PDB file of C-alpha atoms in Angstrom:
ATOM      1  CA  MET A  21       0.171  -0.052  -0.137  1.00  0.00           C
ATOM      2  CA  ASN A  22       1.593   3.204  -0.749  1.00  0.00           C
ATOM      3  CA  ILE A  23       0.024   7.208  -0.531  1.00  0.00           C
ATOM      4  CA  PHE A  24      -0.987   6.883  -4.292  1.00  0.00           C
ATOM      5  CA  ARG A  25      -3.154   4.125  -3.848  1.00  0.00           C
ATOM      6  CA  LEU A  26      -4.354   5.045  -1.086  1.00  0.00           C
ATOM      7  CA  SER A  27      -5.359   8.887  -2.634  1.00  0.00           C
ATOM      8  CA  GLY A  28      -7.167   6.495  -5.783  1.00  0.00           C
ATOM      9  CA  ASP A  29      -9.438   3.952  -3.768  1.00  0.00           C
ATOM     10  CA  VAL A  30     -10.704   7.056  -1.765  1.00  0.00           C
ATOM     11  CA  CYS A  31     -11.214   9.029  -4.653  1.00  0.00           C
ATOM     12  CA  HIS A  32     -12.899   6.205  -5.989  1.00  0.00           C
ATOM     13  CA  LEU A  33     -14.698   5.865  -3.118  1.00  0.00           C
ATOM     14  CA  ILE A  34     -15.511   9.866  -2.993  1.00  0.00           C
ATOM     15  CA  ALA A  35     -16.651   9.545  -6.396  1.00  0.00           C
ATOM     16  CA  ILE A  36     -18.964   6.696  -5.498  1.00  0.00           C
ATOM     17  CA  ILE A  37     -20.398   8.524  -2.693  1.00  0.00           C
ATOM     18  CA  ILE A  38     -21.179  12.003  -4.185  1.00  0.00           C
ATOM     19  CA  LEU A  39     -22.964  10.244  -6.804  1.00  0.00           C
ATOM     20  CA  PHE A  40     -25.431   8.433  -4.563  1.00  0.00           C
ATOM     21  CA  LEU A  41     -25.992  11.000  -1.818  1.00  0.00           C
ATOM     22  CA  LYS A  42     -26.573  13.793  -5.428  1.00  0.00           C
ATOM     23  CA  ILE A  43     -29.555  11.301  -6.150  1.00  0.00           C
ATOM     24  CA  TRP A  44     -30.790  10.258  -2.860  1.00  0.00           C
ATOM     25  CA  ARG A  45     -30.863  14.177  -1.775  1.00  0.00           C
ATOM     26  CA  SER A  46     -32.810  15.641  -5.338  1.00  0.00           C
ATOM     27  CA  LYS A  47     -34.996  12.268  -5.487  1.00  0.00           C
ATOM     28  CA  SER A  48     -33.865  12.394  -8.764  1.00  0.00           C
ATOM     29  CA  CYS A  49     -30.872  10.172 -11.748  1.00  0.00           C
ATOM     30  CA  ALA A  50     -31.697  12.920 -14.132  1.00  0.00           C
ATOM     31  CA  GLY A  51     -28.476  12.802 -16.108  1.00  0.00           C
ATOM     32  CA  ILE A  52     -27.424  10.361 -15.407  1.00  0.00           C
ATOM     33  CA  SER A  53     -26.216   6.898 -17.350  1.00  0.00           C
ATOM     34  CA  GLY A  54     -27.861   4.176 -15.860  1.00  0.00           C
ATOM     35  CA  LYS A  55     -26.251   2.147 -17.829  1.00  0.00           C
ATOM     36  CA  SER A  56     -23.295   3.295 -16.993  1.00  0.00           C
ATOM     37  CA  GLN A  57     -24.165   2.044 -13.458  1.00  0.00           C
ATOM     38  CA  VAL A  58     -24.757  -1.373 -14.302  1.00  0.00           C
ATOM     39  CA  LEU A  59     -21.849  -2.019 -16.515  1.00  0.00           C
ATOM     40  CA  PHE A  60     -19.584  -0.329 -12.418  1.00  0.00           C
ATOM     41  CA  ALA A  61     -21.572  -2.609 -11.120  1.00  0.00           C
ATOM     42  CA  LEU A  62     -21.335  -5.532 -13.156  1.00  0.00           C
ATOM     43  CA  VAL A  63     -17.165  -4.208 -12.844  1.00  0.00           C
ATOM     44  CA  PHE A  64     -17.247  -5.314  -9.332  1.00  0.00           C
ATOM     45  CA  THR A  65     -19.344  -7.942  -9.011  1.00  0.00           C
ATOM     46  CA  THR A  66     -16.859  -9.973 -11.681  1.00  0.00           C
ATOM     47  CA  ARG A  67     -13.659  -9.015  -9.973  1.00  0.00           C
ATOM     48  CA  TYR A  68     -14.358  -9.080  -6.763  1.00  0.00           C
ATOM     49  CA  LEU A  69     -15.514 -12.818  -6.641  1.00  0.00           C
ATOM     50  CA  ASP A  70     -12.263 -13.967  -4.656  1.00  0.00           C
ATOM     51  CA  LEU A  71     -13.780 -12.471  -2.366  1.00  0.00           C
ATOM     52  CA  PHE A  72     -14.696 -15.929  -1.428  1.00  0.00           C
ATOM     53  CA  THR A  73     -11.327 -17.659  -2.818  1.00  0.00           C
ATOM     54  CA  SER A  74      -8.388 -14.927  -1.689  1.00  0.00           C
ATOM     55  CA  TYR A  75      -7.974 -13.352   1.219  1.00  0.00           C
ATOM     56  CA  ILE A  76      -5.748 -10.416   0.886  1.00  0.00           C
ATOM     57  CA  SER A  77      -6.675  -7.316   3.783  1.00  0.00           C
ATOM     58  CA  ALA A  78      -9.202  -7.001   6.542  1.00  0.00           C
ATOM     59  CA  TYR A  79      -8.866  -3.445   4.407  1.00  0.00           C
ATOM     60  CA  ASN A  80      -9.597  -4.757   0.985  1.00  0.00           C
ATOM     61  CA  THR A  81     -12.393  -7.179   1.628  1.00  0.00           C
ATOM     62  CA  VAL A  82     -14.119  -4.614   3.779  1.00  0.00           C
ATOM     63  CA  MET A  83     -13.049  -2.069   0.651  1.00  0.00           C
ATOM     64  CA  LYS A  84     -14.539  -4.378  -2.020  1.00  0.00           C
ATOM     65  CA  VAL A  85     -17.828  -5.190   0.371  1.00  0.00           C
ATOM     66  CA  VAL A  86     -18.726  -1.674   0.267  1.00  0.00           C
ATOM     67  CA  TYR A  87     -17.707  -0.713  -3.548  1.00  0.00           C
ATOM     68  CA  LEU A  88     -20.431  -3.490  -4.219  1.00  0.00           C
ATOM     69  CA  LEU A  89     -22.950  -2.242  -1.942  1.00  0.00           C
ATOM     70  CA  LEU A  90     -22.556   1.667  -2.879  1.00  0.00           C
ATOM     71  CA  ALA A  91     -23.249   0.653  -6.334  1.00  0.00           C
ATOM     72  CA  TYR A  92     -25.813  -1.762  -6.413  1.00  0.00           C
ATOM     73  CA  SER A  93     -28.078   0.769  -4.123  1.00  0.00           C
ATOM     74  CA  THR A  94     -27.279   3.450  -7.162  1.00  0.00           C
ATOM     75  CA  VAL A  95     -28.238   0.936  -9.469  1.00  0.00           C
ATOM     76  CA  GLY A  96     -31.614   0.244  -7.098  1.00  0.00           C
ATOM     77  CA  LEU A  97     -32.032   4.256  -6.933  1.00  0.00           C
ATOM     78  CA  ILE A  98     -31.894   4.905 -11.135  1.00  0.00           C
ATOM     79  CA  PHE A  99     -34.211   1.523 -11.856  1.00  0.00           C
ATOM     80  CA  PHE A 100     -36.386   1.501  -8.989  1.00  0.00           C
ATOM     81  CA  ARG A 101     -36.868   3.880  -6.638  1.00  0.00           C
ATOM     82  CA  PHE A 102     -36.497   7.121  -8.621  1.00  0.00           C
ATOM     83  CA  ARG A 103     -37.403   5.453 -12.278  1.00  0.00           C
ATOM     84  CA  ASN A 104     -39.471   8.025 -12.938  1.00  0.00           C
ATOM     85  CA  SER A 105     -37.217  10.496 -13.218  1.00  0.00           C
ATOM     86  CA  TYR A 106     -34.073   7.963 -15.118  1.00  0.00           C
ATOM     87  CA  ASP A 107     -33.877   9.797 -18.855  1.00  0.00           C
ATOM     88  CA  SER A 108     -33.980   6.469 -20.963  1.00  0.00           C
ATOM     89  CA  GLU A 109     -34.077   8.278 -24.128  1.00  0.00           C
ATOM     90  CA  SER A 110     -30.763  10.302 -23.797  1.00  0.00           C
ATOM     91  CA  ASP A 111     -29.063   7.217 -22.103  1.00  0.00           C
ATOM     92  CA  SER A 112     -29.709   5.724 -25.937  1.00  0.00           C
ATOM     93  CA  PHE A 113     -25.417   3.827 -25.372  1.00  0.00           C
ATOM     94  CA  ARG A 114     -25.538   1.140 -26.780  1.00  0.00           C
ATOM     95  CA  VAL A 115     -23.766  -1.497 -24.199  1.00  0.00           C
ATOM     96  CA  GLU A 116     -23.871  -4.478 -26.581  1.00  0.00           C
ATOM     97  CA  PHE A 117     -20.202  -2.723 -28.503  1.00  0.00           C
ATOM     98  CA  LEU A 118     -18.756  -2.903 -24.994  1.00  0.00           C
ATOM     99  CA  LEU A 119     -20.016  -5.999 -23.874  1.00  0.00           C
ATOM    100  CA  VAL A 120     -19.102  -7.750 -26.682  1.00  0.00           C
ATOM    101  CA  PRO A 121     -15.761  -6.457 -27.915  1.00  0.00           C
ATOM    102  CA  VAL A 122     -14.297  -6.726 -23.922  1.00  0.00           C
ATOM    103  CA  ALA A 123     -16.245 -10.759 -23.237  1.00  0.00           C
ATOM    104  CA  GLY A 124     -13.858 -11.413 -26.226  1.00  0.00           C
ATOM    105  CA  LEU A 125     -10.950  -9.737 -25.833  1.00  0.00           C
ATOM    106  CA  SER A 126     -11.586 -11.779 -21.674  1.00  0.00           C
ATOM    107  CA  PHE A 127     -11.094 -14.984 -23.640  1.00  0.00           C
ATOM    108  CA  LEU A 128      -8.104 -14.197 -25.386  1.00  0.00           C
ATOM    109  CA  GLU A 129      -5.795 -11.724 -23.614  1.00  0.00           C
ATOM    110  CA  ASN A 130      -5.183 -13.119 -20.019  1.00  0.00           C
ATOM    111  CA  TYR A 131      -2.817 -14.245 -17.323  1.00  0.00           C
ATOM    112  CA  ALA A 132      -4.738 -17.800 -17.194  1.00  0.00           C
ATOM    113  CA  PHE A 133      -7.766 -19.374 -18.689  1.00  0.00           C
ATOM    114  CA  THR A 134      -9.338 -20.224 -15.308  1.00  0.00           C
ATOM    115  CA  PRO A 135     -12.639 -18.862 -15.198  1.00  0.00           C
ATOM    116  CA  LEU A 136     -12.188 -16.184 -11.809  1.00  0.00           C
ATOM    117  CA  GLU A 137      -9.220 -14.825 -14.166  1.00  0.00           C
ATOM    118  CA  ILE A 138     -10.768 -14.239 -17.383  1.00  0.00           C
ATOM    119  CA  LEU A 139     -13.656 -13.164 -15.526  1.00  0.00           C
ATOM    120  CA  TRP A 140     -11.105 -10.782 -13.378  1.00  0.00           C
ATOM    121  CA  THR A 141      -9.962 -10.109 -16.939  1.00  0.00           C
ATOM    122  CA  PHE A 142     -13.362  -8.871 -17.758  1.00  0.00           C
ATOM    123  CA  SER A 143     -13.558  -6.308 -15.613  1.00  0.00           C
ATOM    124  CA  ILE A 144     -10.541  -4.767 -16.410  1.00  0.00           C
ATOM    125  CA  TYR A 145     -11.381  -4.339 -19.220  1.00  0.00           C
ATOM    126  CA  LEU A 146     -15.769  -3.880 -18.696  1.00  0.00           C
ATOM    127  CA  GLU A 147     -14.402  -0.337 -16.110  1.00  0.00           C
ATOM    128  CA  SER A 148     -12.110   0.605 -18.569  1.00  0.00           C
ATOM    129  CA  VAL A 149     -14.620   2.038 -20.984  1.00  0.00           C
ATOM    130  CA  ALA A 150     -17.961   2.234 -18.745  1.00  0.00           C
ATOM    131  CA  ILE A 151     -18.050   5.216 -18.068  1.00  0.00           C
ATOM    132  CA  LEU A 152     -18.632   5.934 -21.980  1.00  0.00           C
ATOM    133  CA  PRO A 153     -22.317   5.791 -21.650  1.00  0.00           C
ATOM    134  CA  GLN A 154     -22.257   8.098 -19.614  1.00  0.00           C
ATOM    135  CA  LEU A 155     -19.866  10.751 -21.262  1.00  0.00           C
ATOM    136  CA  PHE A 156     -22.172   9.446 -24.051  1.00  0.00           C
ATOM    137  CA  MET A 157     -25.579  10.764 -22.579  1.00  0.00           C
ATOM    138  CA  ILE A 158     -23.607  14.350 -21.317  1.00  0.00           C
ATOM    139  CA  THR A 159     -22.569  14.845 -24.826  1.00  0.00           C
ATOM    140  CA  LYS A 160     -26.270  13.958 -26.587  1.00  0.00           C
ATOM    141  CA  THR A 161     -27.513  16.583 -24.130  1.00  0.00           C
ATOM    142  CA  GLY A 162     -25.063  19.442 -23.855  1.00  0.00           C
ATOM    143  CA  GLU A 163     -24.760  19.551 -20.511  1.00  0.00           C
ATOM    144  CA  ALA A 164     -23.922  18.225 -16.855  1.00  0.00           C
ATOM    145  CA  GLU A 165     -24.655  19.614 -13.433  1.00  0.00           C
ATOM    146  CA  SER A 166     -21.874  20.565 -11.441  1.00  0.00           C
ATOM    147  CA  ILE A 167     -22.216  17.828  -9.175  1.00  0.00           C
ATOM    148  CA  THR A 168     -22.370  15.113 -11.920  1.00  0.00           C
ATOM    149  CA  ALA A 169     -18.863  17.086 -13.150  1.00  0.00           C
ATOM    150  CA  HIS A 170     -17.315  16.636  -9.259  1.00  0.00           C
ATOM    151  CA  TYR A 171     -18.553  12.750  -9.519  1.00  0.00           C
ATOM    152  CA  LEU A 172     -17.195  12.470 -12.852  1.00  0.00           C
ATOM    153  CA  LEU A 173     -13.867  14.288 -11.586  1.00  0.00           C
ATOM    154  CA  PHE A 174     -13.511  12.093  -8.785  1.00  0.00           C
ATOM    155  CA  LEU A 175     -13.315   8.840 -11.072  1.00  0.00           C
ATOM    156  CA  GLY A 176     -10.715  10.472 -12.951  1.00  0.00           C
ATOM    157  CA  LEU A 177      -8.435  12.138 -10.288  1.00  0.00           C
ATOM    158  CA  TYR A 178      -8.993   7.793  -8.761  1.00  0.00           C
ATOM    159  CA  ARG A 179      -7.659   6.646 -12.262  1.00  0.00           C
ATOM    160  CA  ALA A 180      -4.636   9.085 -12.353  1.00  0.00           C
ATOM    161  CA  LEU A 181      -3.619   8.088  -8.520  1.00  0.00           C
ATOM    162  CA  TYR A 182      -3.569   4.970 -10.173  1.00  0.00           C
ATOM    163  CA  LEU A 183      -1.837   5.238 -12.394  1.00  0.00           C
ATOM    164  CA  ALA A 184       1.201   6.718  -9.872  1.00  0.00           C
ATOM    165  CA  ASN A 185       0.593   3.756  -7.762  1.00  0.00           C
ATOM    166  CA  TRP A 186       1.290   1.914 -10.678  1.00  0.00           C
ATOM    167  CA  LEU A 187       4.854   3.417 -11.417  1.00  0.00           C
ATOM    168  CA  TRP A 188       5.541   3.822  -8.098  1.00  0.00           C
ATOM    169  CA  ARG A 189       5.056  -0.006  -7.319  1.00  0.00           C
ATOM    170  CA  PHE A 190       6.883  -0.836 -10.517  1.00  0.00           C
ATOM    171  CA  HIS A 191       9.684   1.063  -9.350  1.00  0.00           C
ATOM    172  CA  THR A 192       9.990   0.248  -5.620  1.00  0.00           C
ATOM    173  CA  GLU A 193       8.858  -3.631  -6.059  1.00  0.00           C
ATOM    174  CA  GLY A 194       9.619  -4.455 -10.047  1.00  0.00           C
ATOM    175  CA  PHE A 195       5.741  -5.340  -9.828  1.00  0.00           C
ATOM    176  CA  TYR A 196       3.997  -4.162 -13.143  1.00  0.00           C
ATOM    177  CA  ASP A 197       0.464  -5.720 -13.923  1.00  0.00           C
ATOM    178  CA  GLN A 198       0.573  -5.799 -17.170  1.00  0.00           C
ATOM    179  CA  ILE A 199      -3.223  -5.896 -17.990  1.00  0.00           C
ATOM    180  CA  ALA A 200      -4.224  -3.513 -15.205  1.00  0.00           C
ATOM    181  CA  VAL A 201      -1.717  -0.749 -16.974  1.00  0.00           C
ATOM    182  CA  VAL A 202      -3.297  -0.933 -19.887  1.00  0.00           C
ATOM    183  CA  SER A 203      -6.962  -0.952 -19.453  1.00  0.00           C
ATOM    184  CA  GLY A 204      -5.926   2.121 -17.347  1.00  0.00           C
ATOM    185  CA  VAL A 205      -4.201   3.930 -19.574  1.00  0.00           C
ATOM    186  CA  VAL A 206      -6.710   3.275 -21.271  1.00  0.00           C
ATOM    187  CA  GLN A 207      -9.981   4.553 -19.895  1.00  0.00           C
ATOM    188  CA  THR A 208      -7.238   7.391 -18.753  1.00  0.00           C
ATOM    189  CA  ILE A 209      -7.248   8.651 -21.454  1.00  0.00           C
ATOM    190  CA  PHE A 210     -11.016   9.295 -21.808  1.00  0.00           C
ATOM    191  CA  TYR A 211     -10.981  11.056 -18.923  1.00  0.00           C
ATOM    192  CA  CYS A 212      -8.654  13.727 -20.633  1.00  0.00           C
ATOM    193  CA  ASP A 213     -11.409  15.459 -22.614  1.00  0.00           C
ATOM    194  CA  PHE A 214     -13.946  15.753 -20.403  1.00  0.00           C
ATOM    195  CA  PHE A 215     -11.105  16.580 -17.278  1.00  0.00           C
ATOM    196  CA  TYR A 216     -10.461  19.577 -20.067  1.00  0.00           C
ATOM    197  CA  LEU A 217     -14.154  20.211 -19.337  1.00  0.00           C
ATOM    198  CA  TYR A 218     -14.160  20.580 -16.595  1.00  0.00           C
ATOM    199  CA  PHE A 219     -11.294  23.234 -15.086  1.00  0.00           C
ATOM    200  CA  THR A 220     -12.586  25.057 -18.132  1.00  0.00           C
ATOM    201  CA  ARG A 221     -16.072  25.209 -18.052  1.00  0.00           C
ATOM    202  CA  VAL A 222     -17.050  24.003 -14.431  1.00  0.00           C
ATOM    203  CA  LEU A 223     -14.936  26.035 -12.204  1.00  0.00           C
ATOM    204  CA  ARG A 224     -14.903  29.114 -13.960  1.00  0.00           C
ATOM    205  CA  GLY A 225     -18.757  29.302 -14.966  1.00  0.00           C
ATOM    206  CA  SER A 226     -21.302  29.406 -12.961  1.00  0.00           C
ATOM    207  CA  GLY A 227     -21.868  24.950 -12.630  1.00  0.00           C
ATOM    208  CA  LYS A 228     -23.016  23.746 -15.278  1.00  0.00           C
ATOM    209  CA  MET A 229     -20.636  22.027 -17.630  1.00  0.00           C
ATOM    210  CA  SER A 230     -22.008  23.214 -20.868  1.00  0.00           C
ATOM    211  CA  LEU A 231     -19.795  21.383 -24.418  1.00  0.00           C
ATOM    212  CA  PRO A 232     -19.664  23.367 -27.133  1.00  0.00           C
TER     213      PRO A 232
ATOM    214  CA  VAL B  16       6.543 -10.140 -12.124  1.00  0.00           C
ATOM    215  CA  ILE B  17       4.375 -10.732 -15.543  1.00  0.00           C
ATOM    216  CA  GLY B  18       1.900 -13.337 -15.536  1.00  0.00           C
ATOM    217  CA  ARG B  19       0.040 -14.952 -12.710  1.00  0.00           C
ATOM    218  CA  ILE B  20      -0.710 -11.684 -10.332  1.00  0.00           C
ATOM    219  CA  ARG B  21      -2.004 -12.292  -6.607  1.00  0.00           C
ATOM    220  CA  HIS B  22      -4.758  -9.242  -7.261  1.00  0.00           C
ATOM    221  CA  ASP B  23      -4.376  -7.173  -4.823  1.00  0.00           C
ATOM    222  CA  GLU B  24      -5.492  -3.997  -5.429  1.00  0.00           C
ATOM    223  CA  LEU B  25      -8.962  -2.966  -6.327  1.00  0.00           C
TER     224      LEU B  25
END
């Protein structure tokens, strides 16, 4: 555990909590892509199956359980409790275009051809593209509320800090998880355009992030 | 450590 890894995990947690509280308090999931949230729930589910097979640390176990609970709670809010506010018209990204290639790739490029490893690899690849329905939705509607933008900022920070973590681990331990690093870099690239918009519009503007 | 890696990250 290093400071980059720990702050990355905390930023990830903050992002998830920001989103959950936003929906909970406003009793609305307007502007939120339910598809991205389902994909994230699927990411956590397929990655954390090792909860049952290997114990890493109390921290590891607690964080996994918290991520899972929050991910499913958020999906529950969007599709059940506040489903009337769900904007399915704008959430029109075709997720099968992500799921099929990601599933195919996880069978081809993995560390071991075992069910758990393939599912772990699937979760890593899927996470790198799971935010696309949300970014697509923002592009389509042309704007994001500042709180949605804060959510995306913290998710992006989490990614950037994980990159720092991997550089640090490679430097200090010689640890290099090729699949995670390559997918992580791809994932972080998706946030770059958003970072630019965030700093030029949300921070200098009136709150809402509008696209040109 | 390329190859089988213990997945200790989240």
